[in-house]
């Protein structure tokens, strides 16, 4: 039976110590030696016919100093996708409504579109005045939403201390990403609730930052209302240090 271990880019170590024991009591209590000083997180026991028990003890964590709050290294990920959003929230809604004859009906909560519009509203290029005034079917008739590109930035790492600071940052905004990753002009990032898991002697943390829609920013005053922390952390501005 052979010892095995792995370490990832974040400095997270996973090790497995296989052993053979003659009795069940020994299989339940035997120590695998705590490789790298890591704590045991699980063990599996399988009886091998009538001769004994095969034991596999798993250890997880890192070798950082006890109480350390600094991640050894991080991994980064960008995820993009589409999200259906009301067309009235489009940053160019006023221009769209003028061009395609749309108006917002507060009673029904719907956009009311003209069924036809002058051809020249779409393009005047190469058209005579008469052709520009010709009524055609409105291509946006009935449309209420549009597909907006949503982008999420993730940072994954492990650290020894409970991630209180990361929880208190939820609902705040940032103008820039860590490590100098680019941010489109006129937009910023909203810090979403992190994913947190206890892994051996460390906490595994995955931070999530959501990019604002084109042409607008997440407002810290609104975002803070859904935040975890209170007091000064809730009042942090969009220029808070990352």
Short mmCIF file of C-alpha atoms in Angstrom, two decimals:
data_model
loop_
_atom_site.label_atom_id
_atom_site.label_comp_id
_atom_site.label_asym_id
_atom_site.label_seq_id
_atom_site.Cartn_x
_atom_site.Cartn_y
_atom_site.Cartn_z
CA UNK A 1 0.00 0.00 0.00
CA UNK A 2 1.51 3.32 -1.08
CA UNK A 3 1.28 6.86 0.30
CA UNK A 4 -0.07 9.52 -2.11
CA UNK A 5 -0.34 13.29 -1.95
CA UNK A 6 -1.07 16.29 -4.16
CA UNK A 7 -0.69 20.07 -3.86
CA UNK A 8 -2.50 22.59 -6.03
CA UNK A 9 -1.66 26.14 -7.17
CA UNK A 10 -3.15 27.60 -3.97
CA UNK A 11 -0.86 25.59 -1.70
CA UNK A 12 -3.71 23.27 -0.69
CA UNK A 13 -2.43 19.78 0.18
CA UNK A 14 -4.42 16.57 0.03
CA UNK A 15 -2.74 13.37 1.26
CA UNK A 16 -3.88 9.80 1.68
CA UNK A 17 -2.21 7.20 3.90
CA UNK A 18 -3.21 3.56 3.28
CA UNK A 19 -2.70 1.02 6.08
CA UNK A 20 -3.60 -2.55 6.92
CA UNK A 21 -4.95 -3.53 10.36
CA UNK A 22 -5.84 -6.87 11.87
CA UNK A 23 -8.72 -5.66 14.05
CA UNK A 24 -11.59 -3.21 13.61
CA UNK A 25 -10.65 -1.33 16.77
CA UNK A 26 -7.15 -0.78 15.42
CA UNK A 27 -8.60 0.34 12.07
CA UNK A 28 -10.71 2.96 13.86
CA UNK A 29 -7.92 4.34 16.05
CA UNK A 30 -4.62 3.93 14.22
CA UNK A 31 -2.78 7.13 13.27
CA UNK A 32 -1.40 7.76 9.82
CA UNK A 33 1.34 10.00 11.18
CA UNK A 34 -0.17 13.37 10.18
CA UNK A 35 1.91 13.95 7.06
CA UNK A 36 3.06 17.57 6.60
CA UNK A 37 1.45 18.29 9.98
CA UNK A 38 -2.04 18.15 8.44
CA UNK A 39 -5.16 17.10 10.36
CA UNK A 40 -7.14 14.01 9.48
CA UNK A 41 -10.43 14.78 7.72
CA UNK A 42 -11.76 11.30 6.97
CA UNK A 43 -10.96 7.61 6.86
CA UNK A 44 -12.45 4.66 5.02
CA UNK A 45 -12.34 1.08 6.25
CA UNK A 46 -12.88 -2.02 4.12
CA UNK A 47 -12.77 -5.57 5.42
CA UNK A 48 -10.46 -7.83 3.42
CA UNK A 49 -12.14 -11.22 3.62
CA UNK A 50 -11.35 -12.57 7.12
CA UNK A 51 -7.74 -11.50 7.41
CA UNK A 52 -8.12 -7.85 8.42
CA UNK A 53 -9.06 -4.32 7.35
CA UNK A 54 -7.77 -1.97 4.69
CA UNK A 55 -7.74 1.61 5.98
CA UNK A 56 -7.30 4.82 3.99
CA UNK A 57 -6.79 7.99 6.05
CA UNK A 58 -7.19 11.36 4.32
CA UNK A 59 -5.46 14.57 5.41
CA UNK A 60 -6.09 18.08 4.07
CA UNK A 61 -4.87 21.62 4.64
CA UNK A 62 -1.68 23.59 4.16
CA UNK A 63 1.64 24.17 5.87
CA UNK A 64 1.12 27.89 6.58
CA UNK A 65 1.72 29.23 10.10
CA UNK A 66 -1.14 28.71 12.55
CA UNK A 67 -3.53 31.66 12.52
CA UNK A 68 -2.23 32.99 9.21
CA UNK A 69 -4.70 35.12 7.28
CA UNK A 70 -2.67 35.24 4.09
CA UNK A 71 -3.35 32.94 1.17
CA UNK A 72 -0.22 31.35 -0.28
CA UNK A 73 -1.54 31.70 -3.81
CA UNK A 74 -4.80 32.15 -5.68
CA UNK A 75 -6.42 30.85 -8.82
CA UNK A 76 -8.56 33.14 -10.98
CA UNK A 77 -11.52 32.51 -13.25
CA UNK A 78 -13.79 34.58 -15.48
CA UNK A 79 -17.28 33.35 -16.36
CA UNK A 80 -19.56 34.98 -18.92
CA UNK A 81 -23.22 34.37 -19.66
CA UNK A 82 -26.45 36.04 -20.72
CA UNK A 83 -29.17 37.33 -18.41
CA UNK A 84 -32.64 38.45 -19.49
CA UNK A 85 -33.24 42.04 -18.36
CA UNK A 86 -36.20 44.42 -18.92
CA UNK A 87 -35.54 46.56 -21.97
CA UNK A 88 -36.50 49.72 -20.05
CA UNK A 89 -33.33 49.15 -17.96
CA UNK A 90 -31.11 49.29 -21.04
CA UNK A 91 -28.59 52.16 -20.78
CA UNK A 92 -29.77 53.39 -24.21
CA UNK A 93 -33.49 52.96 -23.51
CA UNK A 94 -34.34 56.59 -24.26
CA UNK A 95 -32.69 56.38 -27.69
CA UNK A 96 -34.32 53.00 -28.43
CA UNK A 97 -37.76 54.22 -27.46
CA UNK A 98 -37.44 57.30 -29.67
CA UNK A 99 -36.23 55.30 -32.66
CA UNK A 100 -38.77 52.49 -32.43
CA UNK A 101 -41.77 54.28 -30.95
CA UNK A 102 -41.86 52.74 -27.50
CA UNK A 103 -43.28 54.03 -24.23
CA UNK A 104 -43.57 52.62 -20.71
CA UNK A 105 -47.05 51.88 -19.39
CA UNK A 106 -46.82 52.13 -15.59
CA UNK A 107 -50.25 50.54 -15.11
CA UNK A 108 -49.49 47.32 -16.97
CA UNK A 109 -45.76 47.34 -16.32
CA UNK A 110 -45.17 46.75 -20.04
CA UNK A 111 -43.61 48.58 -22.96
CA UNK A 112 -46.15 49.75 -25.51
CA UNK A 113 -44.77 49.79 -29.06
CA UNK A 114 -46.05 51.38 -32.23
CA UNK A 115 -46.99 48.57 -34.62
CA UNK A 116 -45.39 50.38 -37.55
CA UNK A 117 -42.62 52.96 -37.84
CA UNK A 118 -41.19 55.02 -40.72
CA UNK A 119 -38.51 53.11 -42.61
CA UNK A 120 -36.22 56.10 -42.15
CA UNK A 121 -36.21 55.56 -38.37
CA UNK A 122 -34.00 52.53 -38.92
CA UNK A 123 -31.83 53.89 -41.71
CA UNK A 124 -32.01 56.82 -44.12
CA UNK A 125 -29.01 55.76 -46.17
CA UNK A 126 -29.77 55.65 -49.91
CA UNK A 127 -33.49 56.27 -49.40
CA UNK A 128 -35.61 59.00 -50.94
CA UNK A 129 -37.78 61.15 -48.71
CA UNK A 130 -40.85 59.17 -49.76
CA UNK A 131 -39.13 55.87 -48.99
CA UNK A 132 -37.98 57.14 -45.60
CA UNK A 133 -41.59 57.98 -44.70
CA UNK A 134 -42.90 54.58 -45.76
CA UNK A 135 -44.43 52.71 -42.81
CA UNK A 136 -43.00 49.27 -42.06
CA UNK A 137 -43.62 46.69 -39.32
CA UNK A 138 -41.88 47.61 -36.06
CA UNK A 139 -39.16 44.96 -35.43
CA UNK A 140 -39.43 45.59 -31.66
CA UNK A 141 -43.22 45.19 -31.41
CA UNK A 142 -43.88 42.90 -28.44
CA UNK A 143 -40.31 42.93 -27.17
CA UNK A 144 -40.03 43.49 -23.41
CA UNK A 145 -36.54 42.21 -22.52
CA UNK A 146 -33.04 41.89 -23.92
CA UNK A 147 -30.12 39.54 -23.33
CA UNK A 148 -27.39 41.32 -21.37
CA UNK A 149 -23.88 39.90 -21.08
CA UNK A 150 -23.11 39.21 -17.42
CA UNK A 151 -19.55 38.57 -16.27
CA UNK A 152 -18.37 37.08 -12.98
CA UNK A 153 -14.81 37.09 -11.65
CA UNK A 154 -13.79 34.41 -9.15
CA UNK A 155 -10.77 34.16 -6.91
CA UNK A 156 -10.10 30.87 -5.09
CA UNK A 157 -7.61 30.37 -2.26
CA UNK A 158 -7.13 28.82 1.18
CA UNK A 159 -6.24 30.45 4.49
CA UNK A 160 -6.02 29.43 8.16
CA UNK A 161 -8.33 32.02 9.74
CA UNK A 162 -12.09 32.15 9.39
CA UNK A 163 -12.82 34.59 6.49
CA UNK A 164 -14.68 37.25 8.49
CA UNK A 165 -13.30 40.08 6.37
CA UNK A 166 -14.58 38.45 3.18
CA UNK A 167 -18.07 38.11 4.63
CA UNK A 168 -18.14 41.73 5.73
CA UNK A 169 -17.19 42.83 2.20
CA UNK A 170 -20.38 41.35 0.71
CA UNK A 171 -22.50 44.06 -0.89
CA UNK A 172 -19.66 46.54 -1.29
CA UNK A 173 -18.30 47.65 -4.66
CA UNK A 174 -14.85 47.87 -6.20
CA UNK A 175 -13.50 49.87 -9.10
CA UNK A 176 -10.69 47.42 -9.86
CA UNK A 177 -9.98 43.71 -9.68
CA UNK A 178 -7.08 42.17 -7.74
CA UNK A 179 -3.77 41.67 -9.54
CA UNK A 180 -4.49 44.36 -12.13
CA UNK A 181 -7.03 42.43 -14.18
CA UNK A 182 -8.83 44.87 -16.54
CA UNK A 183 -12.20 46.48 -15.84
CA UNK A 184 -14.23 47.98 -18.74
CA UNK A 185 -14.50 51.78 -18.63
CA UNK A 186 -17.54 53.16 -16.81
CA UNK A 187 -18.29 49.90 -14.94
CA UNK A 188 -17.42 48.41 -11.56
CA UNK A 189 -17.74 45.21 -9.53
CA UNK A 190 -20.21 44.09 -6.86
CA UNK A 191 -18.85 41.65 -4.28
CA UNK A 192 -21.23 38.71 -3.95
CA UNK A 193 -21.40 36.21 -1.05
CA UNK A 194 -18.31 33.95 -1.10
CA UNK A 195 -18.38 30.17 -1.07
CA UNK A 196 -16.65 28.94 2.09
CA UNK A 197 -15.73 25.40 3.13
CA UNK A 198 -13.63 24.02 5.99
CA UNK A 199 -10.91 21.76 4.57
CA UNK A 200 -8.65 20.24 7.19
CA UNK A 201 -6.74 23.03 8.94
CA UNK A 202 -7.73 25.70 6.40
CA UNK A 203 -10.77 27.51 5.03
CA UNK A 204 -11.30 27.22 1.30
CA UNK A 205 -12.71 30.49 -0.07
CA UNK A 206 -14.10 31.34 -3.49
CA UNK A 207 -14.79 35.06 -3.87
CA UNK A 208 -17.25 36.20 -6.54
CA UNK A 209 -17.33 39.67 -8.11
CA UNK A 210 -20.11 40.64 -10.54
CA UNK A 211 -19.46 43.22 -13.27
CA UNK A 212 -22.03 45.99 -13.65
CA UNK A 213 -24.01 46.31 -16.87
CA UNK A 214 -22.64 48.41 -19.76
CA UNK A 215 -23.00 52.15 -19.25
CA UNK A 216 -23.68 52.03 -15.52
CA UNK A 217 -22.14 51.13 -12.17
CA UNK A 218 -23.30 49.24 -9.12
CA UNK A 219 -24.23 51.92 -6.58
CA UNK A 220 -22.59 51.29 -3.19
CA UNK A 221 -25.56 52.80 -1.34
CA UNK A 222 -27.91 50.23 -2.89
CA UNK A 223 -25.51 47.30 -2.85
CA UNK A 224 -24.72 47.80 0.83
CA UNK A 225 -28.36 47.24 1.75
CA UNK A 226 -27.92 43.53 1.01
CA UNK A 227 -24.49 43.25 2.62
CA UNK A 228 -23.44 41.03 5.50
CA UNK A 229 -21.58 43.56 7.60
CA UNK A 230 -22.68 46.79 9.22
CA UNK A 231 -21.12 50.08 10.20
CA UNK A 232 -18.08 51.37 8.40
CA UNK A 233 -17.81 48.37 6.06
CA UNK A 234 -21.30 49.04 4.73
CA UNK A 235 -20.37 52.64 4.05
CA UNK A 236 -17.24 51.85 2.08
CA UNK A 237 -17.16 53.62 -1.24
CA UNK A 238 -16.59 52.21 -4.69
CA UNK A 239 -12.94 53.19 -4.39
CA UNK A 240 -12.29 50.88 -1.45
CA UNK A 241 -8.92 49.18 -1.44
CA UNK A 242 -8.76 45.72 -3.04
#
